[in-house]
Coordinates of N, CA and C in Angstrom, one line a residue:
M9 N -56.3 -37.0 0.0 CA -57.3 -36.8 -1.0 C -57.2 -37.9 -2.0
S10 N -58.3 -38.5 -2.4 CA -58.2 -39.6 -3.4 C -57.9 -39.1 -4.7
S11 N -57.4 -40.0 -5.6 CA -57.0 -39.5 -6.9 C -58.2 -38.9 -7.7
S12 N -59.4 -39.5 -7.5 CA -60.5 -38.9 -8.3 C -60.9 -37.5 -7.8
S13 N -60.9 -37.3 -6.4 CA -61.2 -36.0 -5.9 C -60.1 -35.0 -6.2
S14 N -58.8 -35.5 -6.2 CA -57.8 -34.6 -6.6 C -57.9 -34.2 -8.1
S15 N -58.3 -35.1 -8.9 CA -58.5 -34.8 -10.3 C -59.6 -33.8 -10.5
D16 N -60.7 -34.0 -9.8 CA -61.8 -33.0 -9.9 C -61.4 -31.6 -9.4
A17 N -60.6 -31.6 -8.3 CA -60.2 -30.3 -7.8 C -59.3 -29.5 -8.8
H18 N -58.5 -30.3 -9.6 CA -57.6 -29.6 -10.5 C -58.0 -29.7 -12.0
K19 N -59.3 -30.0 -12.2 CA -59.8 -30.1 -13.6 C -59.5 -28.9 -14.5
H20 N -59.6 -27.7 -13.9 CA -59.4 -26.5 -14.7 C -57.9 -26.3 -15.0
C21 N -57.0 -27.0 -14.2 CA -55.6 -27.0 -14.5 C -55.3 -27.6 -15.9
L22 N -56.2 -28.6 -16.3 CA -55.9 -29.4 -17.4 C -56.9 -29.1 -18.6
S23 N -57.5 -27.9 -18.5 CA -58.5 -27.5 -19.5 C -58.1 -26.2 -20.1
G24 N -58.6 -25.9 -21.3 CA -58.3 -24.7 -21.9 C -58.4 -24.7 -23.4
S25 N -57.9 -23.6 -24.1 CA -58.0 -23.5 -25.5 C -56.6 -23.1 -26.1
I26 N -56.4 -23.5 -27.3 CA -55.2 -23.1 -28.0 C -55.5 -21.8 -28.8
H27 N -54.7 -20.8 -28.6 CA -55.0 -19.5 -29.2 C -54.4 -19.4 -30.6
S28 N -55.0 -18.7 -31.4 CA -54.5 -18.5 -32.8 C -53.6 -17.3 -32.9
G29 N -52.7 -17.3 -33.8 CA -51.8 -16.2 -34.0 C -50.4 -16.8 -34.3
E30 N -49.5 -15.9 -34.8 CA -48.2 -16.3 -35.2 C -47.2 -15.6 -34.3
P31 N -46.5 -16.3 -33.4 CA -45.6 -15.7 -32.5 C -44.5 -15.0 -33.3
K32 N -44.0 -13.8 -32.8 CA -43.1 -13.0 -33.4 C -41.7 -13.1 -32.8
G33 N -41.6 -13.7 -31.7 CA -40.3 -13.8 -31.0 C -39.4 -15.0 -31.6
R34 N -38.4 -15.3 -30.8 CA -37.5 -16.4 -31.3 C -37.1 -17.2 -30.1
F35 N -36.6 -18.4 -30.3 CA -36.0 -19.2 -29.3 C -34.5 -19.1 -29.3
E36 N -33.9 -18.9 -28.1 CA -32.5 -19.0 -27.9 C -32.2 -20.3 -27.2
E37 N -31.3 -21.1 -27.7 CA -31.1 -22.4 -27.1 C -30.5 -22.4 -25.7
D38 N -29.8 -21.4 -25.4 CA -29.1 -21.4 -24.1 C -29.0 -20.0 -23.5
I39 N -29.9 -19.6 -22.7 CA -29.8 -18.4 -21.9 C -29.8 -18.8 -20.5
A40 N -28.6 -18.6 -19.8 CA -28.5 -19.0 -18.4 C -28.8 -20.5 -18.2
G41 N -28.5 -21.3 -19.2 CA -28.6 -22.7 -19.1 C -29.9 -23.3 -19.6
F42 N -30.9 -22.4 -20.1 CA -32.2 -22.9 -20.4 C -32.6 -22.4 -21.8
R43 N -33.2 -23.3 -22.6 CA -33.8 -22.9 -23.8 C -34.9 -21.8 -23.5
T44 N -34.9 -20.7 -24.2 CA -35.7 -19.6 -23.8 C -36.4 -18.9 -25.0
Y45 N -37.7 -18.6 -24.9 CA -38.3 -17.8 -25.9 C -38.1 -16.3 -25.5
V46 N -37.7 -15.5 -26.5 CA -37.4 -14.1 -26.3 C -38.3 -13.3 -27.2
A47 N -39.0 -12.4 -26.5 CA -39.9 -11.4 -27.2 C -39.3 -10.0 -27.0
T48 N -39.1 -9.3 -28.1 CA -38.5 -7.9 -28.0 C -39.5 -6.9 -28.5
P49 N -39.6 -5.8 -27.9 CA -40.5 -4.7 -28.4 C -39.9 -4.0 -29.6
S50 N -40.7 -3.4 -30.4 CA -40.2 -2.6 -31.5 C -39.5 -1.3 -31.0
V51 N -39.9 -0.8 -29.9 CA -39.2 0.3 -29.2 C -38.9 -0.1 -27.8
L52 N -37.6 -0.2 -27.5 CA -37.1 -0.7 -26.2 C -37.1 0.5 -25.3
A53 N -37.9 0.4 -24.2 CA -38.0 1.5 -23.2 C -36.9 1.5 -22.3
R54 N -36.4 0.3 -21.8 CA -35.3 0.2 -20.9 C -34.6 -1.1 -21.2
K55 N -33.3 -1.0 -21.4 CA -32.5 -2.2 -21.6 C -31.9 -2.8 -20.3
D56 N -32.1 -2.1 -19.2 CA -31.6 -2.6 -17.9 C -32.6 -3.3 -17.1
K57 N -33.9 -3.4 -17.6 CA -34.9 -4.1 -17.0 C -35.5 -5.1 -17.9
A58 N -36.1 -6.2 -17.4 CA -36.7 -7.2 -18.2 C -37.8 -7.9 -17.5
I59 N -38.6 -8.6 -18.2 CA -39.7 -9.5 -17.7 C -39.4 -10.9 -17.9
V60 N -39.6 -11.7 -16.9 CA -39.4 -13.2 -17.0 C -40.8 -13.8 -17.0
Y61 N -41.2 -14.5 -18.0 CA -42.5 -15.2 -18.1 C -42.3 -16.6 -17.6
L62 N -43.0 -16.9 -16.5 CA -43.0 -18.2 -16.0 C -44.2 -19.0 -16.5
A63 N -44.0 -20.0 -17.3 CA -45.1 -20.6 -18.0 C -45.9 -21.5 -17.1
D64 N -47.1 -21.8 -17.4 CA -47.9 -22.8 -16.7 C -47.4 -24.2 -17.0
L65 N -48.2 -25.2 -16.5 CA -47.7 -26.6 -16.7 C -47.7 -27.1 -18.1
F66 N -48.2 -26.4 -19.0 CA -48.1 -26.8 -20.4 C -46.9 -26.3 -21.1
G67 N -46.1 -25.5 -20.4 CA -44.8 -25.1 -20.9 C -45.0 -24.1 -22.1
L68 N -44.0 -24.2 -23.0 CA -43.9 -23.3 -24.1 C -44.4 -23.9 -25.4
D69 N -44.9 -25.2 -25.4 CA -45.4 -25.8 -26.6 C -46.6 -25.2 -27.2
L70 N -47.5 -24.7 -26.4 CA -48.6 -24.0 -26.9 C -48.2 -22.6 -27.5
P71 N -49.0 -22.1 -28.5 CA -48.7 -20.7 -28.9 C -49.0 -19.7 -27.8
N72 N -49.9 -20.0 -26.9 CA -50.4 -19.0 -26.0 C -49.4 -18.3 -25.2
P73 N -48.4 -18.9 -24.6 CA -47.4 -18.2 -23.8 C -46.5 -17.3 -24.7
K74 N -46.3 -17.8 -25.9 CA -45.4 -17.0 -26.8 C -46.2 -15.7 -27.3
L75 N -47.5 -15.9 -27.6 CA -48.3 -14.7 -28.0 C -48.4 -13.7 -26.9
L76 N -48.6 -14.2 -25.7 CA -48.7 -13.3 -24.5 C -47.3 -12.6 -24.3
S77 N -46.2 -13.3 -24.4 CA -44.9 -12.7 -24.2 C -44.7 -11.6 -25.3
D78 N -45.1 -11.9 -26.5 CA -45.0 -10.9 -27.6 C -45.8 -9.6 -27.2
A79 N -47.0 -9.8 -26.7 CA -47.8 -8.7 -26.3 C -47.3 -7.9 -25.2
Y80 N -46.8 -8.6 -24.1 CA -46.2 -7.9 -23.0 C -45.0 -7.1 -23.4
A81 N -44.2 -7.6 -24.3 CA -43.0 -6.9 -24.7 C -43.3 -5.7 -25.5
E82 N -44.2 -5.8 -26.5 CA -44.5 -4.7 -27.4 C -45.2 -3.6 -26.6
E83 N -46.1 -4.0 -25.7 CA -46.9 -2.9 -25.0 C -46.2 -2.3 -23.7
S84 N -45.2 -3.0 -23.2 CA -44.5 -2.5 -22.0 C -43.2 -1.8 -22.4
G85 N -42.7 -2.2 -23.6 CA -41.4 -1.7 -24.0 C -40.2 -2.4 -23.4
L86 N -40.5 -3.6 -22.8 CA -39.4 -4.4 -22.1 C -39.2 -5.7 -22.8
T87 N -38.0 -6.2 -22.8 CA -37.8 -7.6 -23.4 C -38.4 -8.6 -22.4
V88 N -39.0 -9.6 -23.0 CA -39.6 -10.7 -22.2 C -38.8 -12.0 -22.5
Y89 N -38.4 -12.7 -21.4 CA -37.7 -13.9 -21.5 C -38.6 -15.0 -20.9
A90 N -38.9 -16.1 -21.7 CA -39.7 -17.2 -21.2 C -38.9 -18.5 -21.2
P91 N -38.3 -18.8 -20.1 CA -37.5 -20.0 -20.0 C -38.3 -21.3 -20.0
D92 N -37.7 -22.4 -20.6 CA -38.3 -23.7 -20.6 C -37.7 -24.5 -19.4
F93 N -38.5 -24.7 -18.4 CA -38.1 -25.4 -17.2 C -38.7 -26.9 -17.2
M94 N -39.2 -27.3 -18.3 CA -39.9 -28.6 -18.3 C -39.1 -29.8 -18.5
E95 N -37.8 -29.7 -18.8 CA -37.0 -30.8 -19.0 C -37.6 -31.8 -20.0
G96 N -38.2 -31.3 -21.0 CA -38.8 -32.1 -22.1 C -40.1 -32.8 -21.7
N97 N -40.7 -32.4 -20.6 CA -41.8 -33.1 -20.1 C -42.9 -32.2 -19.6
P98 N -43.5 -31.3 -20.5 CA -44.6 -30.5 -20.0 C -45.9 -31.4 -20.0
V99 N -46.9 -30.9 -19.4 CA -48.2 -31.6 -19.6 C -48.6 -31.5 -21.0
P100 N -48.9 -32.6 -21.6 CA -49.3 -32.7 -23.1 C -50.6 -31.9 -23.3
T101 N -50.7 -31.3 -24.5 CA -51.9 -30.5 -24.8 C -53.1 -31.4 -25.0
D102 N -52.9 -32.7 -25.3 CA -54.1 -33.5 -25.4 C -54.8 -33.8 -24.1
A103 N -54.2 -33.3 -23.0 CA -54.9 -33.3 -21.7 C -56.1 -32.5 -21.7
F104 N -56.2 -31.5 -22.6 CA -57.4 -30.7 -22.8 C -58.6 -31.6 -23.1
T105 N -58.4 -32.6 -23.8 CA -59.5 -33.4 -24.3 C -59.5 -34.9 -23.9
V106 N -58.4 -35.4 -23.4 CA -58.3 -36.8 -23.0 C -58.1 -36.8 -21.5
G107 N -59.0 -37.5 -20.9 CA -58.9 -37.6 -19.4 C -57.9 -38.6 -18.9
G108 N -57.7 -38.6 -17.6 CA -56.8 -39.6 -17.0 C -55.4 -39.3 -16.8
F109 N -55.0 -38.0 -17.1 CA -53.6 -37.6 -17.0 C -53.2 -37.6 -15.5
D110 N -52.1 -38.2 -15.2 CA -51.6 -38.3 -13.8 C -50.9 -37.0 -13.4
L111 N -51.8 -36.0 -13.0 CA -51.3 -34.7 -12.6 C -50.4 -34.8 -11.3
Q112 N -50.8 -35.6 -10.4 CA -50.0 -35.7 -9.1 C -48.6 -36.3 -9.4
G113 N -48.6 -37.2 -10.3 CA -47.3 -37.7 -10.7 C -46.4 -36.7 -11.4
W114 N -47.1 -35.9 -12.2 CA -46.3 -34.8 -12.9 C -45.8 -33.8 -11.9
F115 N -46.7 -33.4 -10.9 CA -46.2 -32.5 -9.8 C -45.0 -33.1 -9.1
A116 N -45.0 -34.4 -8.9 CA -43.9 -35.0 -8.1 C -42.6 -34.9 -8.9
S117 N -42.6 -35.0 -10.3 CA -41.4 -35.0 -11.1 C -41.0 -33.5 -11.4
H118 N -41.9 -32.6 -11.1 CA -41.5 -31.2 -11.2 C -41.8 -30.5 -9.9
S119 N -41.0 -30.9 -8.9 CA -41.2 -30.4 -7.5 C -41.0 -28.9 -7.4
H120 N -41.6 -28.4 -6.4 CA -41.5 -26.9 -6.1 C -40.0 -26.6 -5.9
E121 N -39.3 -27.4 -5.1 CA -37.9 -27.2 -4.8 C -37.0 -27.2 -6.0
K122 N -37.2 -28.1 -6.9 CA -36.4 -28.2 -8.1 C -36.6 -27.0 -9.0
V123 N -37.9 -26.8 -9.3 CA -38.2 -25.7 -10.3 C -37.9 -24.3 -9.7
Y124 N -38.1 -24.2 -8.4 CA -37.7 -22.9 -7.8 C -36.2 -22.6 -8.0
G125 N -35.4 -23.7 -7.9 CA -34.0 -23.6 -8.1 C -33.7 -23.2 -9.5
F126 N -34.5 -23.7 -10.5 CA -34.3 -23.3 -11.9 C -34.6 -21.8 -12.0
C127 N -35.7 -21.3 -11.3 CA -36.1 -19.9 -11.4 C -34.9 -19.0 -10.9
T128 N -34.4 -19.3 -9.7 CA -33.3 -18.4 -9.2 C -32.1 -18.5 -10.0
E129 N -31.8 -19.7 -10.5 CA -30.6 -19.8 -11.4 C -30.7 -19.0 -12.7
F130 N -31.9 -19.1 -13.3 CA -32.2 -18.4 -14.6 C -32.1 -16.9 -14.4
I131 N -32.8 -16.4 -13.4 CA -32.8 -15.0 -13.1 C -31.4 -14.4 -12.8
A132 N -30.6 -15.1 -12.0 CA -29.3 -14.7 -11.7 C -28.4 -14.7 -13.0
G133 N -28.5 -15.7 -13.8 CA -27.8 -15.8 -15.0 C -28.2 -14.7 -16.1
L134 N -29.5 -14.5 -16.1 CA -30.1 -13.5 -17.0 C -29.5 -12.1 -16.7
K135 N -29.6 -11.8 -15.4 CA -29.1 -10.5 -14.9 C -27.6 -10.3 -15.3
E136 N -26.8 -11.3 -15.1 CA -25.4 -11.3 -15.4 C -25.1 -11.1 -16.9
K137 N -25.8 -11.9 -17.7 CA -25.6 -12.0 -19.1 C -25.9 -10.6 -19.8
Y138 N -27.0 -10.0 -19.4 CA -27.5 -8.8 -20.0 C -27.3 -7.6 -19.2
K139 N -26.6 -7.7 -18.1 CA -26.3 -6.5 -17.2 C -27.6 -5.8 -16.8
L140 N -28.5 -6.6 -16.4 CA -29.8 -6.1 -15.9 C -29.7 -5.6 -14.5
T141 N -30.4 -4.5 -14.2 CA -30.5 -4.1 -12.8 C -31.8 -4.4 -12.1
G142 N -32.7 -5.0 -12.9 CA -34.0 -5.4 -12.3 C -34.8 -6.3 -13.3
V143 N -35.5 -7.2 -12.6 CA -36.4 -8.2 -13.3 C -37.7 -8.3 -12.6
A144 N -38.8 -8.4 -13.4 CA -40.1 -8.7 -12.8 C -40.6 -9.9 -13.5
V145 N -41.5 -10.6 -12.8 CA -42.0 -11.9 -13.4 C -43.5 -11.8 -13.6
V146 N -44.0 -12.6 -14.5 CA -45.4 -12.8 -14.7 C -45.6 -14.3 -14.7
S147 N -46.7 -14.8 -14.0 CA -46.9 -16.2 -13.8 C -48.4 -16.6 -13.9
F148 N -48.6 -17.9 -14.1 CA -50.0 -18.4 -14.3 C -50.1 -19.8 -13.7
C149 N -51.2 -19.9 -12.9 CA -51.5 -21.2 -12.4 C -50.4 -21.8 -11.6
W150 N -49.8 -23.0 -12.1 CA -48.8 -23.7 -11.4 C -47.6 -22.8 -11.1
S151 N -47.2 -21.9 -12.1 CA -46.0 -21.1 -11.9 C -46.2 -20.0 -10.9
G152 N -47.5 -19.7 -10.5 CA -47.8 -18.7 -9.5 C -47.1 -19.0 -8.2
W153 N -46.9 -20.2 -7.8 CA -46.2 -20.6 -6.6 C -44.8 -20.0 -6.6
F154 N -44.1 -20.1 -7.7 CA -42.7 -19.7 -7.8 C -42.7 -18.1 -7.7
A155 N -43.7 -17.5 -8.4 CA -43.7 -16.0 -8.3 C -43.9 -15.5 -6.9
V156 N -44.7 -16.2 -6.1 CA -44.9 -15.8 -4.7 C -43.6 -16.0 -3.9
E157 N -42.9 -17.1 -4.1 CA -41.7 -17.3 -3.4 C -40.6 -16.3 -3.8
L158 N -40.5 -16.0 -5.1 CA -39.6 -15.0 -5.6 C -39.9 -13.6 -5.0
A159 N -41.2 -13.3 -4.9 CA -41.6 -12.0 -4.3 C -41.4 -11.9 -2.8
S160 N -41.0 -13.0 -2.2 CA -40.8 -13.1 -0.8 C -39.3 -12.9 -0.4
R161 N -38.5 -12.7 -1.5 CA -37.0 -12.5 -1.2 C -36.7 -11.0 -1.6
P162 N -35.8 -10.4 -0.8 CA -35.6 -9.0 -1.1 C -34.7 -8.6 -2.3
D163 N -34.0 -9.6 -2.9 CA -33.0 -9.2 -3.9 C -33.0 -10.0 -5.1
I164 N -34.2 -10.7 -5.4 CA -34.2 -11.5 -6.7 C -35.1 -10.8 -7.8
I165 N -36.3 -10.4 -7.4 CA -37.1 -9.7 -8.4 C -37.6 -8.4 -7.8
D166 N -38.2 -7.5 -8.7 CA -38.7 -6.2 -8.3 C -40.2 -6.3 -8.1
G167 N -40.9 -7.3 -8.7 CA -42.3 -7.4 -8.5 C -42.8 -8.6 -9.3
A168 N -44.1 -9.0 -9.0 CA -44.7 -10.1 -9.7 C -46.1 -9.9 -10.0
A169 N -46.5 -10.3 -11.3 CA -47.9 -10.4 -11.7 C -48.2 -11.9 -11.6
I170 N -49.3 -12.2 -10.9 CA -49.7 -13.5 -10.5 C -51.1 -13.8 -11.0
A171 N -51.3 -14.6 -12.0 CA -52.7 -14.9 -12.5 C -53.1 -16.3 -12.0
H172 N -54.3 -16.3 -11.3 CA -54.9 -17.5 -10.7 C -53.9 -18.5 -10.3
P173 N -53.1 -18.3 -9.3 CA -52.1 -19.2 -8.9 C -52.6 -20.5 -8.2
S174 N -51.8 -21.6 -8.3 CA -52.2 -22.9 -7.8 C -51.3 -23.2 -6.6
R175 N -51.8 -23.9 -5.6 CA -51.1 -24.6 -4.6 C -50.3 -23.6 -3.7
V176 N -50.7 -22.3 -3.7 CA -50.1 -21.3 -2.8 C -50.8 -21.5 -1.4
K177 N -49.9 -21.5 -0.4 CA -50.5 -21.6 1.0 C -50.8 -20.2 1.5
V178 N -52.1 -20.1 1.8 CA -52.6 -18.8 2.3 C -53.1 -19.1 3.8
P179 N -52.6 -18.3 4.7 CA -51.8 -17.0 4.6 C -50.3 -17.2 4.7
E180 N -49.8 -18.5 4.9 CA -48.4 -18.7 5.2 C -47.5 -18.0 4.2
Q181 N -47.6 -18.4 3.0 CA -46.7 -17.8 2.0 C -46.9 -16.3 1.7
I182 N -48.1 -15.9 1.9 CA -48.4 -14.5 1.7 C -47.7 -13.6 2.7
E183 N -47.6 -14.1 3.9 CA -47.0 -13.3 5.0 C -45.6 -12.9 4.7
T184 N -44.9 -13.6 3.9 CA -43.5 -13.4 3.6 C -43.2 -12.5 2.4
I185 N -44.3 -12.2 1.6 CA -44.1 -11.4 0.4 C -43.7 -10.0 0.8
C186 N -42.6 -9.5 0.1 CA -42.1 -8.1 0.4 C -42.0 -7.3 -0.9
K187 N -42.4 -7.8 -2.0 CA -42.3 -7.0 -3.3 C -43.8 -6.7 -3.8
P188 N -43.9 -5.7 -4.6 CA -45.2 -5.4 -5.2 C -45.8 -6.6 -6.0
T189 N -47.1 -6.8 -5.8 CA -47.7 -7.9 -6.6 C -49.0 -7.4 -7.2
L190 N -49.3 -8.0 -8.4 CA -50.6 -7.9 -9.0 C -51.2 -9.2 -9.1
W191 N -52.5 -9.3 -8.7 CA -53.2 -10.6 -8.7 C -54.4 -10.6 -9.7
I192 N -54.3 -11.5 -10.7 CA -55.4 -11.6 -11.6 C -56.3 -12.8 -11.1
C193 N -57.5 -12.5 -10.7 CA -58.3 -13.4 -10.0 C -59.6 -13.9 -10.8
A194 N -59.7 -15.2 -11.0 CA -60.9 -15.8 -11.6 C -62.0 -15.9 -10.6
E195 N -63.2 -15.8 -11.1 CA -64.4 -15.9 -10.3 C -64.5 -17.3 -9.7
K196 N -64.3 -18.3 -10.6 CA -64.4 -19.7 -10.1 C -63.0 -20.2 -10.1
D197 N -62.5 -20.5 -8.9 CA -61.1 -20.9 -8.8 C -61.0 -21.9 -7.7
H198 N -60.6 -23.2 -8.0 CA -60.5 -24.2 -7.0 C -59.4 -24.0 -6.0
D199 N -58.5 -23.1 -6.4 CA -57.3 -22.9 -5.6 C -57.3 -21.6 -4.9
L200 N -57.2 -20.5 -5.6 CA -57.4 -19.2 -5.0 C -58.8 -18.9 -4.8
T201 N -59.5 -19.5 -3.8 CA -60.9 -19.3 -3.6 C -61.2 -17.8 -3.2
T202 N -62.4 -17.5 -3.1 CA -62.8 -16.1 -2.7 C -62.3 -15.8 -1.3
V203 N -62.4 -16.8 -0.4 CA -61.9 -16.7 0.9 C -60.4 -16.5 1.0
K204 N -59.7 -17.3 0.3 CA -58.2 -17.2 0.2 C -57.8 -15.8 -0.4
R205 N -58.5 -15.4 -1.4 CA -58.1 -14.2 -2.1 C -58.3 -13.0 -1.1
K206 N -59.4 -13.0 -0.4 CA -59.7 -11.9 0.6 C -58.6 -12.0 1.7
T207 N -58.3 -13.2 2.2 CA -57.2 -13.3 3.2 C -55.9 -12.8 2.7
A208 N -55.5 -13.2 1.5 CA -54.2 -12.8 0.9 C -54.1 -11.2 0.9
Q209 N -55.2 -10.6 0.4 CA -55.2 -9.1 0.3 C -55.1 -8.5 1.7
E210 N -55.8 -9.1 2.7 CA -55.8 -8.5 4.0 C -54.4 -8.6 4.6
V211 N -53.7 -9.7 4.4 CA -52.4 -9.9 4.9 C -51.4 -8.9 4.3
L212 N -51.5 -8.7 3.0 CA -50.6 -7.8 2.3 C -50.9 -6.3 2.7
E213 N -52.1 -6.0 2.9 CA -52.5 -4.7 3.4 C -51.9 -4.5 4.8
K214 N -52.1 -5.5 5.7 CA -51.6 -5.4 7.1 C -50.1 -5.2 7.1
N215 N -49.4 -5.9 6.2 CA -48.0 -5.8 6.2 C -47.4 -4.6 5.4
G216 N -48.3 -3.8 4.8 CA -47.9 -2.6 4.1 C -47.2 -2.9 2.8
V217 N -47.5 -4.0 2.1 CA -46.8 -4.4 0.9 C -47.7 -4.0 -0.3
P218 N -47.2 -3.2 -1.2 CA -48.0 -2.8 -2.4 C -48.6 -4.0 -3.1
N219 N -49.9 -3.9 -3.4 CA -50.6 -5.0 -4.0 C -51.9 -4.4 -4.8
K220 N -52.3 -5.2 -5.8 CA -53.5 -4.9 -6.5 C -54.2 -6.2 -6.8
F221 N -55.4 -6.4 -6.5 CA -56.2 -7.6 -6.8 C -57.3 -7.2 -7.8
V222 N -57.3 -7.8 -8.9 CA -58.3 -7.5 -10.0 C -59.2 -8.8 -10.2
D223 N -60.5 -8.6 -10.0 CA -61.4 -9.7 -10.2 C -62.0 -9.7 -11.5
F224 N -62.2 -10.9 -12.1 CA -62.8 -11.0 -13.5 C -64.0 -11.9 -13.4
P225 N -65.2 -11.3 -13.3 CA -66.5 -12.0 -13.2 C -66.7 -13.0 -14.4
G226 N -67.2 -14.1 -14.1 CA -67.6 -15.0 -15.2 C -66.4 -15.9 -15.7
T227 N -65.3 -15.8 -15.0 CA -64.1 -16.5 -15.5 C -63.8 -17.7 -14.6
T228 N -63.0 -18.6 -15.1 CA -62.6 -19.8 -14.3 C -61.0 -19.8 -14.3
H229 N -60.5 -20.6 -13.4 CA -59.1 -20.8 -13.2 C -58.4 -21.1 -14.6
G230 N -57.4 -20.4 -14.9 CA -56.7 -20.6 -16.2 C -57.0 -19.6 -17.3
F231 N -58.1 -18.8 -17.1 CA -58.6 -18.0 -18.2 C -57.6 -17.1 -18.8
A232 N -56.7 -16.5 -18.1 CA -55.8 -15.5 -18.6 C -54.8 -16.0 -19.6
V233 N -54.5 -17.3 -19.5 CA -53.6 -17.8 -20.5 C -54.2 -18.9 -21.4
R234 N -55.3 -19.6 -20.9 CA -55.8 -20.7 -21.7 C -57.3 -20.5 -21.9
G235 N -57.8 -19.3 -21.7 CA -59.3 -19.0 -21.9 C -59.8 -19.2 -23.3
S236 N -61.1 -19.5 -23.4 CA -61.7 -19.7 -24.7 C -62.1 -18.4 -25.3
D237 N -62.7 -18.4 -26.5 CA -63.2 -17.2 -27.1 C -64.1 -16.4 -26.3
S238 N -64.9 -17.1 -25.5 CA -65.9 -16.4 -24.6 C -65.2 -15.6 -23.5
D239 N -63.9 -15.9 -23.3 CA -63.1 -15.2 -22.3 C -62.2 -14.1 -22.9
K240 N -62.4 -13.9 -24.2 CA -61.5 -13.0 -24.9 C -61.4 -11.6 -24.3
E241 N -62.5 -11.0 -24.0 CA -62.5 -9.7 -23.4 C -61.8 -9.7 -22.0
S242 N -62.1 -10.7 -21.2 CA -61.4 -10.8 -19.9 C -59.9 -11.0 -20.1
R243 N -59.5 -11.9 -21.0 CA -58.1 -12.1 -21.3 C -57.4 -10.8 -21.7
E244 N -58.1 -10.0 -22.5 CA -57.5 -8.8 -23.0 C -57.3 -7.8 -21.8
K245 N -58.3 -7.7 -21.0 CA -58.2 -6.8 -19.8 C -57.1 -7.3 -18.9
A246 N -57.0 -8.6 -18.7 CA -56.0 -9.2 -17.8 C -54.6 -8.8 -18.4
K247 N -54.4 -9.0 -19.7 CA -53.2 -8.6 -20.3 C -52.8 -7.1 -20.1
D248 N -53.9 -6.3 -20.2 CA -53.7 -4.8 -20.0 C -53.3 -4.5 -18.6
E249 N -53.8 -5.2 -17.6 CA -53.5 -5.0 -16.2 C -52.0 -5.4 -16.0
V250 N -51.6 -6.5 -16.6 CA -50.2 -6.9 -16.4 C -49.2 -5.9 -17.0
V251 N -49.5 -5.4 -18.2 CA -48.7 -4.4 -18.9 C -48.7 -3.1 -18.0
K252 N -49.8 -2.7 -17.5 CA -49.9 -1.5 -16.7 C -49.0 -1.7 -15.4
F253 N -49.1 -2.9 -14.8 CA -48.3 -3.2 -13.6 C -46.8 -3.0 -13.9
F254 N -46.3 -3.6 -15.0 CA -44.9 -3.5 -15.3 C -44.5 -2.0 -15.6
R255 N -45.3 -1.3 -16.4 CA -45.0 0.1 -16.7 C -44.9 0.9 -15.5
E256 N -45.8 0.7 -14.6 CA -45.8 1.5 -13.3 C -44.6 1.1 -12.5
L257 N -44.3 -0.2 -12.4 CA -43.2 -0.6 -11.6 C -41.9 0.0 -12.0
Y258 N -41.7 0.1 -13.4 CA -40.5 0.7 -13.9 C -40.6 2.1 -14.4
H259 N -41.7 2.8 -14.0 CA -41.9 4.2 -14.4 C -41.7 4.5 -15.8
L260 N -42.4 3.7 -16.6 CA -42.3 3.8 -18.1 C -43.5 4.7 -18.6

């Protein structure tokens, strides 16, 4: 694929809006080796379970992931941990408005293999540090690939909420999923197309793996975490679906 066609294919990966609001959580400089944003609910439903928020390629610099982490924590009753896997190099927020960002170069320096290793290291360390008996993940766009891989192992996570994932191989990666998954699907998505979404669901149904796919008409890739004001209702509904998924997963 040429650089221009690749850029066109991933244009929604580099677009979005910065959301307003004041995050209520805090940063811990070292949880399982990673700087981590921690959001705690006002009423803790279970201290032995937690949510890991896997950020998109903009990392934790935007308020968006912190505000979502706060909402997930408060409404689920579970502590949310959002680790920083960017090694000081997230996609800059000016990519929203300035063209020419080398996304393929960024992908190369944040390889699936390396960052997946960060995921498993963080989750194992988190479980040990806080004596957790279970962890679920929520992911967006780029980080959806890691959620799919984690949900394909029997003993790492309990379930995964996956919003408009990028670069997931369908049906190959879907065939190995063995944990419950929630899929937040944009109507216009260069990556999880309508055909791929249908195939993914068919594979999970065939394999008898619990799943739920929720379609959001009028939305584009990235809406659940970087959507504009016009996406506000869909963003809110997507957040509610994720909270419901976690509450049902842990019988809250």
